[in-house]
Coordinates of C-alpha atoms in Angstrom, one line a residue:
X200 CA 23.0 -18.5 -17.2
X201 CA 19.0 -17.7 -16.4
X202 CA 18.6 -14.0 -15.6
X203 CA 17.7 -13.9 -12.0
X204 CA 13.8 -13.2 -10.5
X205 CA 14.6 -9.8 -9.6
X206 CA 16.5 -8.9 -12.9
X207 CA 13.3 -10.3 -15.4
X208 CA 10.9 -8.1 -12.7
X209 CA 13.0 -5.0 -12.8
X210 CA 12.2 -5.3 -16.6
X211 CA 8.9 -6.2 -16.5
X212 CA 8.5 -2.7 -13.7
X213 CA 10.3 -0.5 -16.4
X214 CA 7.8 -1.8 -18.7
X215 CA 5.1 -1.2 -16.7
X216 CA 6.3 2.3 -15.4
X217 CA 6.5 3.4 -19.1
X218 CA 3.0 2.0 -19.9
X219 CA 1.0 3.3 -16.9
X220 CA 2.3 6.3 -17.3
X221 CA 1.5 6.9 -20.6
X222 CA -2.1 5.8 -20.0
X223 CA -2.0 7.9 -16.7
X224 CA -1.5 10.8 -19.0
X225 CA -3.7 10.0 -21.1
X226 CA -6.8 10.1 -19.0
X227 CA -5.1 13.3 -18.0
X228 CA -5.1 14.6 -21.1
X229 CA -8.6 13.3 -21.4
X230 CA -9.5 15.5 -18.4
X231 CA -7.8 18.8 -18.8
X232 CA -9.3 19.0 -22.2
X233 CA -12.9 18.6 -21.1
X234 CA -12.4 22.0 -20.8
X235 CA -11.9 23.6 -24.0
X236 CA -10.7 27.5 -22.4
X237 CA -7.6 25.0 -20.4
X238 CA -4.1 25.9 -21.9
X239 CA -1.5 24.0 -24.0
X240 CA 0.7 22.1 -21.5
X241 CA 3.9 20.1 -22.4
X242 CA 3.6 16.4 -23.3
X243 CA 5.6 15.8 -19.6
X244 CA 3.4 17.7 -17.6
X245 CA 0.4 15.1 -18.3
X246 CA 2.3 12.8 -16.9
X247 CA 2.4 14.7 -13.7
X248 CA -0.9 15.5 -14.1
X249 CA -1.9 12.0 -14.6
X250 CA -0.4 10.6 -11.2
X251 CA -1.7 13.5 -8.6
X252 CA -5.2 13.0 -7.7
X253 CA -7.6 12.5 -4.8
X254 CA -5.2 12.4 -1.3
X255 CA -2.1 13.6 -3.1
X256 CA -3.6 17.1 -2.4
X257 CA -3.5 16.4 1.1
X258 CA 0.3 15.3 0.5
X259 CA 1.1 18.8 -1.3
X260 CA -1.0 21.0 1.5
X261 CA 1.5 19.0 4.2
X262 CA 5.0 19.1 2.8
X263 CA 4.4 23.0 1.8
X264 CA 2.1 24.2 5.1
X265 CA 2.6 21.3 7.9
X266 CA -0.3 19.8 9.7
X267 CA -3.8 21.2 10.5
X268 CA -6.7 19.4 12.9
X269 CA -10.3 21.0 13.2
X270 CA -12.3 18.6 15.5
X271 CA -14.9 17.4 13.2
X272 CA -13.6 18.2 9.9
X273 CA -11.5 16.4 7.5
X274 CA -7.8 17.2 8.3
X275 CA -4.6 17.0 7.0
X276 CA -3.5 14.8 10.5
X277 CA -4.9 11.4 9.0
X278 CA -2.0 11.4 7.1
X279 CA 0.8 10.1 8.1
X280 CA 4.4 12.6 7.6
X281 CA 7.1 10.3 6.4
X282 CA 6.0 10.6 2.7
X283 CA 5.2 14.5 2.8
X284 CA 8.5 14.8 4.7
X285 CA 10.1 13.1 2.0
X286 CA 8.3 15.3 -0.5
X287 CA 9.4 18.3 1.3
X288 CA 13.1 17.2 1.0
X289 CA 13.1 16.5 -2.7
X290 CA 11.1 19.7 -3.6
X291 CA 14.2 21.7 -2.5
X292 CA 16.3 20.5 -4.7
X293 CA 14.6 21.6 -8.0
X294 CA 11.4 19.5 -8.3
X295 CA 8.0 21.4 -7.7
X296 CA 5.7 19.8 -5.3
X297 CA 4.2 17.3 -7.4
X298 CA 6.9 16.3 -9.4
X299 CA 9.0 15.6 -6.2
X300 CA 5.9 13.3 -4.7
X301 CA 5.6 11.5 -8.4
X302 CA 9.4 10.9 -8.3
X303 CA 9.6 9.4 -4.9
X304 CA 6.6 7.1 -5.8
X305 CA 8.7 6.3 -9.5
X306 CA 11.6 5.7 -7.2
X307 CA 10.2 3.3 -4.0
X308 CA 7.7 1.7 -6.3
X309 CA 9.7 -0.1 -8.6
X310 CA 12.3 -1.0 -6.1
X311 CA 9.7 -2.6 -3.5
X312 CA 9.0 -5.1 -6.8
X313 CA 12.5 -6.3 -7.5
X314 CA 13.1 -6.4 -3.2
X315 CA 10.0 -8.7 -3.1
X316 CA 11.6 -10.7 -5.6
X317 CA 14.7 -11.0 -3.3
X318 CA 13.1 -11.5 -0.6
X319 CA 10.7 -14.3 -1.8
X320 CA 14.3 -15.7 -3.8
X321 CA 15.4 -16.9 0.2
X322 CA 12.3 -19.6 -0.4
X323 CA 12.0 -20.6 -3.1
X324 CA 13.6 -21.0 -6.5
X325 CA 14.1 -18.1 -9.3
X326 CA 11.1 -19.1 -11.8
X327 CA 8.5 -19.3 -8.5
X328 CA 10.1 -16.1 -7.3
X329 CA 10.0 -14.5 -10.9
X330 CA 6.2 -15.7 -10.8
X331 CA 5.3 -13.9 -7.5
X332 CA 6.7 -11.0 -8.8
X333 CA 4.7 -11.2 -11.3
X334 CA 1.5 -11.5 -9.9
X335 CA 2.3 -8.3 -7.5
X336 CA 3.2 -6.0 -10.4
X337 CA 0.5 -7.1 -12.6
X338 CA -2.0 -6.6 -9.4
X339 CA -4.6 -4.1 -10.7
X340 CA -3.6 -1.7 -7.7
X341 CA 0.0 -2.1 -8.0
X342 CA -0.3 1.2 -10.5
X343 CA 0.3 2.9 -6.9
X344 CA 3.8 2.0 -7.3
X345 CA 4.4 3.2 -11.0
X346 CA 4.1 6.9 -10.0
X347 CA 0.9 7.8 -8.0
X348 CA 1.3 10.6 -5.4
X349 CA 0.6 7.9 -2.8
X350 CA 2.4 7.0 -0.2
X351 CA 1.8 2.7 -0.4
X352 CA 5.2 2.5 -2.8
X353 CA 7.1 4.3 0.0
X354 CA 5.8 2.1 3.0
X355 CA 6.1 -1.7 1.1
X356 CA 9.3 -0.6 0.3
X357 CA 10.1 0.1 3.6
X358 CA 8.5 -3.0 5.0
X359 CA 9.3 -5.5 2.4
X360 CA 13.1 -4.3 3.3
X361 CA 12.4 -4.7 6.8
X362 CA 11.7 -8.5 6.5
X363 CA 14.6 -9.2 4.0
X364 CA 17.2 -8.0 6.3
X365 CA 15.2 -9.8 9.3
X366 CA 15.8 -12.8 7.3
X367 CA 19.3 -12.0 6.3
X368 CA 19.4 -11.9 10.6
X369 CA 20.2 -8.2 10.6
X370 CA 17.3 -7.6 13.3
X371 CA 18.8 -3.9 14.6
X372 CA 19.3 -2.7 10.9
X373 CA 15.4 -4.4 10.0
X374 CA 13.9 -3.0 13.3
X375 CA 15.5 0.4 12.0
X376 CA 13.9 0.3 8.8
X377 CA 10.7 -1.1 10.2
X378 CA 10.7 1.8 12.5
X379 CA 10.9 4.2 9.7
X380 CA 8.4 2.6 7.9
X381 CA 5.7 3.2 10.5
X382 CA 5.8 7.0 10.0
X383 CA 4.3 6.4 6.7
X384 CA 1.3 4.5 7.4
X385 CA -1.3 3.8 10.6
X386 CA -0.4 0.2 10.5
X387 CA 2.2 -0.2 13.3
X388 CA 0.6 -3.6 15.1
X389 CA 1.2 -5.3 12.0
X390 CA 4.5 -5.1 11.4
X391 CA 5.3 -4.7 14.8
X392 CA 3.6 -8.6 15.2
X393 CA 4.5 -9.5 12.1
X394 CA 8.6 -8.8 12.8
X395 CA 8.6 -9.8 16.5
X396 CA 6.6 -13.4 15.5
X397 CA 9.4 -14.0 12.5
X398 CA 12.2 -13.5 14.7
X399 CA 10.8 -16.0 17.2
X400 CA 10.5 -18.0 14.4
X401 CA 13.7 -18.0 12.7
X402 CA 15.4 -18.5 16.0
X403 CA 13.5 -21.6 16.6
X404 CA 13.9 -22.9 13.0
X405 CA 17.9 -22.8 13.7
X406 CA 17.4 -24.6 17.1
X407 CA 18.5 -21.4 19.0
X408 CA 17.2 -19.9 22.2
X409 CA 15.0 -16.6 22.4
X410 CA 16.9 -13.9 24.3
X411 CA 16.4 -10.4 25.4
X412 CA 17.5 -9.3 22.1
X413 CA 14.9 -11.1 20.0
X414 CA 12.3 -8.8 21.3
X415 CA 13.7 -6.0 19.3
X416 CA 10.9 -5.8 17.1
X417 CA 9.1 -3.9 19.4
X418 CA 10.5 -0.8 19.0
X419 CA 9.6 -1.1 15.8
X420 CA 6.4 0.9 16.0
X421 CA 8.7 4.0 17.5
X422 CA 7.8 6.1 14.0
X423 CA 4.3 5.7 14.8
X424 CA 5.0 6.6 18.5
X425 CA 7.0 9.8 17.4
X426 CA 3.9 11.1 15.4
X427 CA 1.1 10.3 18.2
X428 CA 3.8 12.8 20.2
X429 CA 3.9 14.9 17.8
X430 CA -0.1 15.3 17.5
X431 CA 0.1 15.2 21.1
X432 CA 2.6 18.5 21.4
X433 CA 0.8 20.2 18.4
X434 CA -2.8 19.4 19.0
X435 CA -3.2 18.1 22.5
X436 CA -4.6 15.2 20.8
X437 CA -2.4 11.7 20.1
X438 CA -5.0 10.1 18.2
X439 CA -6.3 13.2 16.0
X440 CA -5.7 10.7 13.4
X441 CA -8.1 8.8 14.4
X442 CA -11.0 11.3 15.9
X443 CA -10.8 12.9 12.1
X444 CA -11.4 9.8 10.1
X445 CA -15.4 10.5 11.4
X446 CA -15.3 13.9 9.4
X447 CA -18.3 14.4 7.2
X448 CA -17.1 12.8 3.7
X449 CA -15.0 10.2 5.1
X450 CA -17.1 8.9 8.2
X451 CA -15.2 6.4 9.2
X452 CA -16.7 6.3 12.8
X453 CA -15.8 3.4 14.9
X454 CA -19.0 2.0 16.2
X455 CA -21.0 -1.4 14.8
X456 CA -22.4 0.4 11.9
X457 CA -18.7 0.4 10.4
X458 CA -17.9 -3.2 12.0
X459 CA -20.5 -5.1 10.2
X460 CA -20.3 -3.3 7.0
X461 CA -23.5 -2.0 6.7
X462 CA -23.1 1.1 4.4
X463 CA -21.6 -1.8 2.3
X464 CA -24.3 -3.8 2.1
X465 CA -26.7 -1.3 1.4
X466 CA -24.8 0.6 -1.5
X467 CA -23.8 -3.0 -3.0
X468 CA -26.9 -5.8 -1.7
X469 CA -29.6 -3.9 -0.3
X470 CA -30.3 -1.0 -2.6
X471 CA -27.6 0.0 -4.9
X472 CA -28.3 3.5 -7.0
X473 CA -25.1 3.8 -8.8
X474 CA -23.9 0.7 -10.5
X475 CA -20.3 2.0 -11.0
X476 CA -20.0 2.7 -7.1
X477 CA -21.4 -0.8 -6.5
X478 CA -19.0 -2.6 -8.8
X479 CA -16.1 -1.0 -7.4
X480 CA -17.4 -1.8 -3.9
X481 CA -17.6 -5.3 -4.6
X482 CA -13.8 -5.3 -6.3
X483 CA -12.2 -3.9 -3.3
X484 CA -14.1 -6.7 -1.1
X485 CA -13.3 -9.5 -3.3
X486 CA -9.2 -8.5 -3.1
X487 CA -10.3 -8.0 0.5
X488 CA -11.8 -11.6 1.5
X489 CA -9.5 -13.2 -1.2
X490 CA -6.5 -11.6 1.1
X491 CA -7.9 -13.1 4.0
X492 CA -8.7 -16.4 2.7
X493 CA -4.3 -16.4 1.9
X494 CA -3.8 -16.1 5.6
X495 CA -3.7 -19.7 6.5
X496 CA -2.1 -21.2 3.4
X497 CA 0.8 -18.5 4.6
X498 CA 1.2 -19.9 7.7
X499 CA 1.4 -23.6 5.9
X500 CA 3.7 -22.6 3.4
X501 CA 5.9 -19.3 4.9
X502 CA 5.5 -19.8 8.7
X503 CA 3.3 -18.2 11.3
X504 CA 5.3 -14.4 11.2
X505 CA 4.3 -14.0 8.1
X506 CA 0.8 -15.1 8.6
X507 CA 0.5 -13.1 11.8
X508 CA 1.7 -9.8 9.7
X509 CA -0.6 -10.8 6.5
X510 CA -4.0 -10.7 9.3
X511 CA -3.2 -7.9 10.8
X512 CA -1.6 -5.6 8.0
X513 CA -4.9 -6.5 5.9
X514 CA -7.5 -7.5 9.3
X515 CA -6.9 -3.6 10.9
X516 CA -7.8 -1.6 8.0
X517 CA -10.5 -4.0 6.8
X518 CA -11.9 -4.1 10.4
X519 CA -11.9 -0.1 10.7
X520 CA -13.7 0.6 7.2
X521 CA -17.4 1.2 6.4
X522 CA -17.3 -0.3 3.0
X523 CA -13.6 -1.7 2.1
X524 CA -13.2 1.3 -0.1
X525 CA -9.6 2.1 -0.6
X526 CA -9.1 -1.9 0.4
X527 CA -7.3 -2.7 -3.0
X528 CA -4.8 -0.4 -2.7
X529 CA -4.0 -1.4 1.5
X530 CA -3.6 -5.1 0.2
X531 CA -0.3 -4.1 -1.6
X532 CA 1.3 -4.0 1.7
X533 CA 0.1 -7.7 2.0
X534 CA 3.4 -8.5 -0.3
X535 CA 3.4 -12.4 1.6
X536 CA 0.0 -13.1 -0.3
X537 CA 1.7 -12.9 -3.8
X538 CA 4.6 -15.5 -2.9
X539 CA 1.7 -18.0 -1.7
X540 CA -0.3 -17.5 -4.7
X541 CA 2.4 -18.4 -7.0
X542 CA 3.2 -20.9 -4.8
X543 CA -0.6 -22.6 -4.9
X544 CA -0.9 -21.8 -8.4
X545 CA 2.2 -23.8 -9.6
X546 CA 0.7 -26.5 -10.6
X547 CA -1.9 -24.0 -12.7
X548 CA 0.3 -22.6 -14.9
X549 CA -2.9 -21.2 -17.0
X550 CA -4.7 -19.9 -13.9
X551 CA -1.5 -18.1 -13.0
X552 CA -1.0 -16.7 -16.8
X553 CA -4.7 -15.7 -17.2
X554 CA -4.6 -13.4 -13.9
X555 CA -1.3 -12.1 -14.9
X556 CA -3.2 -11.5 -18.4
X557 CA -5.9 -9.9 -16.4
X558 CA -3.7 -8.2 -14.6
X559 CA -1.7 -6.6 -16.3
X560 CA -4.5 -5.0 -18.5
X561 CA -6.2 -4.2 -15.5
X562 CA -3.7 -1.8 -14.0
X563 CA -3.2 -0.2 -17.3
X564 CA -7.0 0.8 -17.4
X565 CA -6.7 1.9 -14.0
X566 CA -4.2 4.1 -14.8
X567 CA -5.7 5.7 -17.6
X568 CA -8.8 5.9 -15.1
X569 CA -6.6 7.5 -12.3
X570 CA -5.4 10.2 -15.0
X571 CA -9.2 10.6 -16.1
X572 CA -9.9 11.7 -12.1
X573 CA -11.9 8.8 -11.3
X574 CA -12.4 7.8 -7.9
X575 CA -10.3 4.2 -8.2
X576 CA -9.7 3.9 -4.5

């Protein structure tokens, strides 16, 4: 008998967890020793090493302080708690900080993967699902789910188990999850929409009525809620979250200049100075508009919920970004995308191989470039 989709992907994520990590530490390794005066660390600790960088300070400064807001200055409050919580939890049993935030992420990443796989099993057959899984873990950002101190492996987990049980029509247990998983990222419209739209669906698919009960999914945003009241009780501010992403080195002001993109245009079109910053620019756009251009070959072939969910999930933080920086790493809650791409490139069997090719080299340099403490997104 054929080993199922989510068996061959659990594989293929062990095989990828191993590799990423190695070159993760690697560009670590790389790193500490530009410094010649560093110490001798143990082969395991560049591991570590190699998967905190960038925001997972913020992570550490949250699970062992709490949450700080300055008007006007970057703050700790644009992050969301679930993950640091999380953190927090596993750091006292043993774990130091960092280990505990790389463990969650070597945990939740992996099992998103082979969920996706189940969850893309209820429409189509095993070698289509097995292909879809495919092209998510072999997505250049997926390294965020092979051990990053990120949060993204943590929240498409969450999500991606949201919509399985929704389809399974366990709505209270999905609308649970769902609700957890909006404590984890500022995304709550989407899968608020995207849950609430799917149930209509599904009901109307089976020729049954809409009740009272089918509207469920909005309660779904209540993790998101319970942190605006929280920032609310702490701050006197429910949407510090927001106010901070303006601070000098993110400015991320609301306002037409970050509508139309034009800090994009200029450091990419107009009068690029740094090619590096331009070509990376350009990547996260790409995955951006290529994203978006998925959105109505969803709704064809998965149904509107899941179209509804893809626009939003990927439309909010595309729409609230200067220059789509950070854009590649968003899309991996986008999980719908990966099932329609397999499904368009079926009959492409060497288009689907060469991006898995692609792919799959990709987020192995990108984890080697994470470890090296470049600035990937």
């Amino acid at each position: 008998m054929a080993r199922s989709a989510s068996r061959s992907i659990a594989l293929v994520t062990l095989a990828a967890v191993v590799a990423c990590s190695a070159a993760a530490a690697a560009g670590a390794w790389r790193y500490f020793h530009k410094n010649p005066q560093n110490p001798v660390v143990r082969v395991d600790e560049y591991v570590t090493m190699g998967w905190v960088a960038w925001d997972s300070s913020w992570y550490m400064r949250i699970a062992q302080e709490g949450y700080s807001f300055i008007p006007g200055q970057q703050s700790s409050v644009a992050f969301f708690p679930l993950y640091p919580l999380l953190i927090r939890a596993v750091e006292s049993l043993g774990p130091d900080v960092y280990q505990s935030g790389v463990l969650i992420t070597f945990l939740c990443g992996p099992l998103a993967l082979v969920l996706f796989t189940k969850w893309a099993r209820l429409f189509v057959d095993e070698d289509t699902a097995f292909k879809a899984g495919l092209l998510m873990a072999c997505y250049p950002f997926t390294f965020y789910f092979y051990g990053a101190m990120y949060s993204d492996a943590l929240f498409v987990l969450l999500v991606v188990s949201a919509f399985l049980l929704l389809e399974r029509g366990l709505l209270l247990p999905a609308v649970l999850v769902a609700a957890v998983a909006t404590a984890a990222r500022p995304v709550a419209p989407a899968v608020v929409l995207g849950l609430l739209v799917r149930r209509l669906e599904w009901k109307r698919q089976r020729g049954e009525k809409w009740t009272a009960v089918d509207f469920l999914p909005v309660l779904s945003g209540l993790g998101f809620g319970c942190y605006m009241l929280f920032l609310w009780h702490q701050f006197g501010d429910p949407f510090a979250f927001v106010k901070v992403q303006g601070a000098a080195g993110w400015e991320q002001n609301p306002g037409w200049s970050t509508w139309l993109k034009v800090s994009w245009f200029e450091r990419v079109i107009f009068s690029p100075t740094d090619k590096r910053e331009a070509i990376r620019l350009a990547a996260h756009a790409f995955f951006t508009l290529l994203a978006l251009a998925l959105v109505w070959p969803t709704r064809k072939l998965l149904g509107w919920g899941y179209a509804v969910y893809v626009l939003a999930i990927v439309g909010l933080p595309a729409w609230s970004t200067k220059d789509f920086m950070g854009m590649g790493r968003y899309l991996l809650s986008s999980f719908p995308v990966f099932l329609t791409a397999a499904l368009l490139l079926r009959e492409r069997p060497r288009v689907l191989q060469g991006a898995v090719a692609v792919g799959a080299i990709s987020v192995i340099v990108l984890s080697w470039a994470f470890g090296a403490d470049y600035y990937i997104s």
